[in-house]
mmCIF file of C-alpha atoms and ligand atoms in Angstrom:
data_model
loop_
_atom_site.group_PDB
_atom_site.id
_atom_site.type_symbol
_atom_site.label_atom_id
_atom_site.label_comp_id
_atom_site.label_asym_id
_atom_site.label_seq_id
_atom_site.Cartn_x
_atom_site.Cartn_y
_atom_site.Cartn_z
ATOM 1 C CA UNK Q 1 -7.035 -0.170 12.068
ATOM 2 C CA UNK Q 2 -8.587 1.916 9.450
ATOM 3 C CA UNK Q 3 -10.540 -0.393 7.237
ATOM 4 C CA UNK Q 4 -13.659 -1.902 7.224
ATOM 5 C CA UNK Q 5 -14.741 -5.000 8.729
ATOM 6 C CA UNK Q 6 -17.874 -7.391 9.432
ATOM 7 C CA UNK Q 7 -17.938 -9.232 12.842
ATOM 8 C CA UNK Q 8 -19.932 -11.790 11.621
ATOM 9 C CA UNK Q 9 -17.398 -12.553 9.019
ATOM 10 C CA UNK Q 10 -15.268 -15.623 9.038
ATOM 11 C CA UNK Q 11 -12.087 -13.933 7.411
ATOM 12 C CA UNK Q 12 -12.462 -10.499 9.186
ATOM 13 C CA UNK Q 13 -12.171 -13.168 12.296
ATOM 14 C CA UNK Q 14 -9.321 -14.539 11.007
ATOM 15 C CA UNK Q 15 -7.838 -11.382 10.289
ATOM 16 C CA UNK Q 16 -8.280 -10.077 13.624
ATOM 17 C CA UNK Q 17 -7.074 -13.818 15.341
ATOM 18 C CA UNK Q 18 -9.825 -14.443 16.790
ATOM 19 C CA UNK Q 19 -10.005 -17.630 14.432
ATOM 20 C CA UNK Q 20 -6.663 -19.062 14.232
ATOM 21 C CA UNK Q 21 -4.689 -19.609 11.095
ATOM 22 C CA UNK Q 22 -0.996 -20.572 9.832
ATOM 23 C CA UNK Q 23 0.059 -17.368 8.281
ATOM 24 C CA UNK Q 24 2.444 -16.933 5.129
ATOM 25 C CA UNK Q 25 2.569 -13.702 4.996
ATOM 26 C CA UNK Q 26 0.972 -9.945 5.788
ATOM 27 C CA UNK Q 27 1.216 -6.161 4.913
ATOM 28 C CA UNK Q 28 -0.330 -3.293 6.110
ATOM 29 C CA UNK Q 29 -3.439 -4.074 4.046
ATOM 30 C CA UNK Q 30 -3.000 -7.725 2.981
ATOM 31 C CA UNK Q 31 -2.903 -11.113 4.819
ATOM 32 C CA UNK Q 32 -1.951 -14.955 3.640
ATOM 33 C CA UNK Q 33 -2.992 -17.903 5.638
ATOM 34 C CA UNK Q 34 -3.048 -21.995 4.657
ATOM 35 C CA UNK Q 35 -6.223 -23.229 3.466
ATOM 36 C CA UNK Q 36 -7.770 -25.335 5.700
ATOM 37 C CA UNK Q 37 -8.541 -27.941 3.152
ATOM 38 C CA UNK Q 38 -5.625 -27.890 0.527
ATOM 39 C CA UNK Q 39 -6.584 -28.697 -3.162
ATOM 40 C CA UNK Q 40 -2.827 -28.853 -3.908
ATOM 41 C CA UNK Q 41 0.490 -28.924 -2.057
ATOM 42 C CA UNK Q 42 0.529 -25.638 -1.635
ATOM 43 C CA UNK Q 43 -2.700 -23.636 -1.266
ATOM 44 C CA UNK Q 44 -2.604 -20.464 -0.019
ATOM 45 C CA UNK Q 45 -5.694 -17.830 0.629
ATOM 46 C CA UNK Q 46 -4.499 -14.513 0.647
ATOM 47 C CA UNK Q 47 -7.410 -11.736 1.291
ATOM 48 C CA UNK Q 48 -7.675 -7.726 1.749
ATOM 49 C CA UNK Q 49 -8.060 -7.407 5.499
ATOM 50 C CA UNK Q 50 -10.463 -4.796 4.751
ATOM 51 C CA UNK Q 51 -14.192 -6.295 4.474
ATOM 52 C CA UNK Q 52 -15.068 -6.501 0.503
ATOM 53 C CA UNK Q 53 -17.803 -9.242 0.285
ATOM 54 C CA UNK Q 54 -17.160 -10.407 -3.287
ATOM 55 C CA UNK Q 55 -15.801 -9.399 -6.948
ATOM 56 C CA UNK Q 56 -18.839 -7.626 -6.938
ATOM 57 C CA UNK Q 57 -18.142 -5.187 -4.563
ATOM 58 C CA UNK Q 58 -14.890 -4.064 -6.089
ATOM 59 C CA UNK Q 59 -15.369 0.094 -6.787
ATOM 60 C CA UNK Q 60 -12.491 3.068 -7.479
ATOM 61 C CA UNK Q 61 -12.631 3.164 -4.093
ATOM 62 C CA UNK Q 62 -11.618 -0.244 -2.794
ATOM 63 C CA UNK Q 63 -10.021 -1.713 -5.622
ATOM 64 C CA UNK Q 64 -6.014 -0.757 -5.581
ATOM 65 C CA UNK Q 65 -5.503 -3.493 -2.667
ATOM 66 C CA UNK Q 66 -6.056 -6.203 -5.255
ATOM 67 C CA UNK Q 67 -2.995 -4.766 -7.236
ATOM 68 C CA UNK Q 68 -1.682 -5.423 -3.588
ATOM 69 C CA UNK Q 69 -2.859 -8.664 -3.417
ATOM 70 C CA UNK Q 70 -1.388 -10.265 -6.725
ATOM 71 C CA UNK Q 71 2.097 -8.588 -5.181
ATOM 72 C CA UNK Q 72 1.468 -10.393 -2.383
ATOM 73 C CA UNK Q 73 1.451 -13.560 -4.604
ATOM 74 C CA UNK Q 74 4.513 -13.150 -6.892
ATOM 75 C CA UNK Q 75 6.134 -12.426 -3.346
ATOM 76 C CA UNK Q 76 4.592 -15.726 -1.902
ATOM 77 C CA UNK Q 77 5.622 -17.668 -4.623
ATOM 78 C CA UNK Q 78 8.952 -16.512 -4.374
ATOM 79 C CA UNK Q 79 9.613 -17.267 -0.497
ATOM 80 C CA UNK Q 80 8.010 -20.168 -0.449
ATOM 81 C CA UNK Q 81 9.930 -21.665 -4.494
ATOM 82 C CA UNK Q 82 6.984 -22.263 -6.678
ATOM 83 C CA UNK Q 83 7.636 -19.256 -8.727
ATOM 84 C CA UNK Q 84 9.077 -20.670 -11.814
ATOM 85 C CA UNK Q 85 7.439 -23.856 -11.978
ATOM 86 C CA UNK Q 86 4.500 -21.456 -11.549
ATOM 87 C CA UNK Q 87 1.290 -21.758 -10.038
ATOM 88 C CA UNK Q 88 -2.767 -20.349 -10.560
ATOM 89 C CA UNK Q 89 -4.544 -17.753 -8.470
ATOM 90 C CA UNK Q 90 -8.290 -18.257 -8.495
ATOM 91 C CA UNK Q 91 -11.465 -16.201 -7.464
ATOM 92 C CA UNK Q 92 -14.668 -17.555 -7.162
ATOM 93 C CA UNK Q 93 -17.475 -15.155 -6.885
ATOM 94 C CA UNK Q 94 -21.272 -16.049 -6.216
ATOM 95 C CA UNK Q 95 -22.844 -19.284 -6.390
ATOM 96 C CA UNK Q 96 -21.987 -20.425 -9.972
ATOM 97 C CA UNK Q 97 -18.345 -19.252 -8.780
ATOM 98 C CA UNK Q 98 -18.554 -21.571 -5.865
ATOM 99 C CA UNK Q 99 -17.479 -18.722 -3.690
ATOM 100 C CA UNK Q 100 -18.685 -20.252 0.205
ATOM 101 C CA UNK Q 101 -16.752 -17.055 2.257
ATOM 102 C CA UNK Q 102 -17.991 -14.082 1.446
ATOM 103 C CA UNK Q 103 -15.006 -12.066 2.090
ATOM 104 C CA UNK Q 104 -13.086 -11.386 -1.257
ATOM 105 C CA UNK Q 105 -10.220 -14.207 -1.176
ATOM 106 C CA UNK Q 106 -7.820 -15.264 -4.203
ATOM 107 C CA UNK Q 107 -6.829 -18.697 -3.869
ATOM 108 C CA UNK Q 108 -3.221 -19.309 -4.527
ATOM 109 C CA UNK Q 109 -2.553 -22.765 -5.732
ATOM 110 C CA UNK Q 110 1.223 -24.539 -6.685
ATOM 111 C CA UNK Q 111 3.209 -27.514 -6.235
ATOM 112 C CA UNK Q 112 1.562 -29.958 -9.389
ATOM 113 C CA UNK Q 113 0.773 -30.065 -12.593
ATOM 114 C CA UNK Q 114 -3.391 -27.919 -12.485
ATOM 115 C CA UNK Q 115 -5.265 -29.168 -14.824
ATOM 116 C CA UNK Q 116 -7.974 -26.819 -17.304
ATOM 117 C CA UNK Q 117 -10.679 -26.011 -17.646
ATOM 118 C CA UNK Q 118 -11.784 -26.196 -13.610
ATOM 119 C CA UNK Q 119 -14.729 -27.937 -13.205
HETATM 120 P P1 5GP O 201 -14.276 -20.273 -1.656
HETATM 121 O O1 5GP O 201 -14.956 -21.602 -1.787
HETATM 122 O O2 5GP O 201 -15.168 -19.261 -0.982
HETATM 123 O O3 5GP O 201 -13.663 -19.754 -2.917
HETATM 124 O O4 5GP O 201 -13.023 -20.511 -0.713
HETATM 125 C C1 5GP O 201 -13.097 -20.538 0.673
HETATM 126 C C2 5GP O 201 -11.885 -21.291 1.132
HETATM 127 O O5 5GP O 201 -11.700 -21.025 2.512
HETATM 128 C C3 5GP O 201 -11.995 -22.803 0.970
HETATM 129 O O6 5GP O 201 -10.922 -23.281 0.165
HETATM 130 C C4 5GP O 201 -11.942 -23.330 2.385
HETATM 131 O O7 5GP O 201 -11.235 -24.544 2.498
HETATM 132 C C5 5GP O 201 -11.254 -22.198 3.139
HETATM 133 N N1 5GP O 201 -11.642 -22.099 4.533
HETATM 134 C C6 5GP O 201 -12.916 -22.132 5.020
HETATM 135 N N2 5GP O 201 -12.910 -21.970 6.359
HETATM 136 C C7 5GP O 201 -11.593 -21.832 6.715
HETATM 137 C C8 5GP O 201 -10.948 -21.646 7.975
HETATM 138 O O8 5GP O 201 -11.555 -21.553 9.035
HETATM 139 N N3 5GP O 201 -9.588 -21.555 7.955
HETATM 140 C C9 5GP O 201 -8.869 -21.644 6.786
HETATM 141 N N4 5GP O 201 -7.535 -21.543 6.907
HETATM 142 N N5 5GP O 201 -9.455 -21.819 5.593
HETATM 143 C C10 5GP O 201 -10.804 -21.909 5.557
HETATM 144 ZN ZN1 ZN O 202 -14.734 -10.052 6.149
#
């Protein structure tokens, strides 16, 4: 392991398996796991296993695993069929962005009709 991480952190726990999760998928420097409270039939969090606290903290230095981490989606939504009906991937970042982890995550959301704007 060669990437940063926060003990304190509820993903880095997850990442690590010390918190258990129902994975979908993982890379070197990527994982997917079920949300624990779906807002659709499929929602999917997929996260950088390295530590990057928000949007925020995105630099020249961290930032080419998020290229990763949309991969990582058009690959999801390919094993698991919601590719062509399609689907929305969502991050929230600080308070007014409703982000509650603060581990960078992009919510991956399919299976019905999303509505917009969010609320
Ligand atoms: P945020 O609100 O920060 O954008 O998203 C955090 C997401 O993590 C929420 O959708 C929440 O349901 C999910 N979540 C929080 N704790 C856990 C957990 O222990 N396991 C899993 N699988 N998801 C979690
Ligand atoms: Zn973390």
């Amino acid at each position: 392991m060669c990437y940063k991480t926060d003990e304190n952190c509820l993903f880095c726990k997850i990442v690590k398996g010390d918190i258990p999760s129902t994975k979908v998928y993982e890379t070197e420097k990527v994982y997917a796991f079920r949300d624990i409270e779906p807002q659709a039939p499929q929602h999917i969090i997929i996260i950088p296993k390295e530590h990057i606290a928000s949007a925020n903290d995105l630099n020249g230095e961290n930032a080419e695993v998020i290229s990763e981490v949309f991969v990582a989606a058009a690959h999801i939504a390919k094993i698991e069929g919601f590719a062509d009906n399609g689907y929305r991937i969502v991050n929230n970042c600080g308070n007014d962005g409703g982000q509650t982890v603060g581990h960078i995550h992009f919510h991956l959301l399919a299976g019905r009709n999303l509505q917009w704007p969010p609320g």
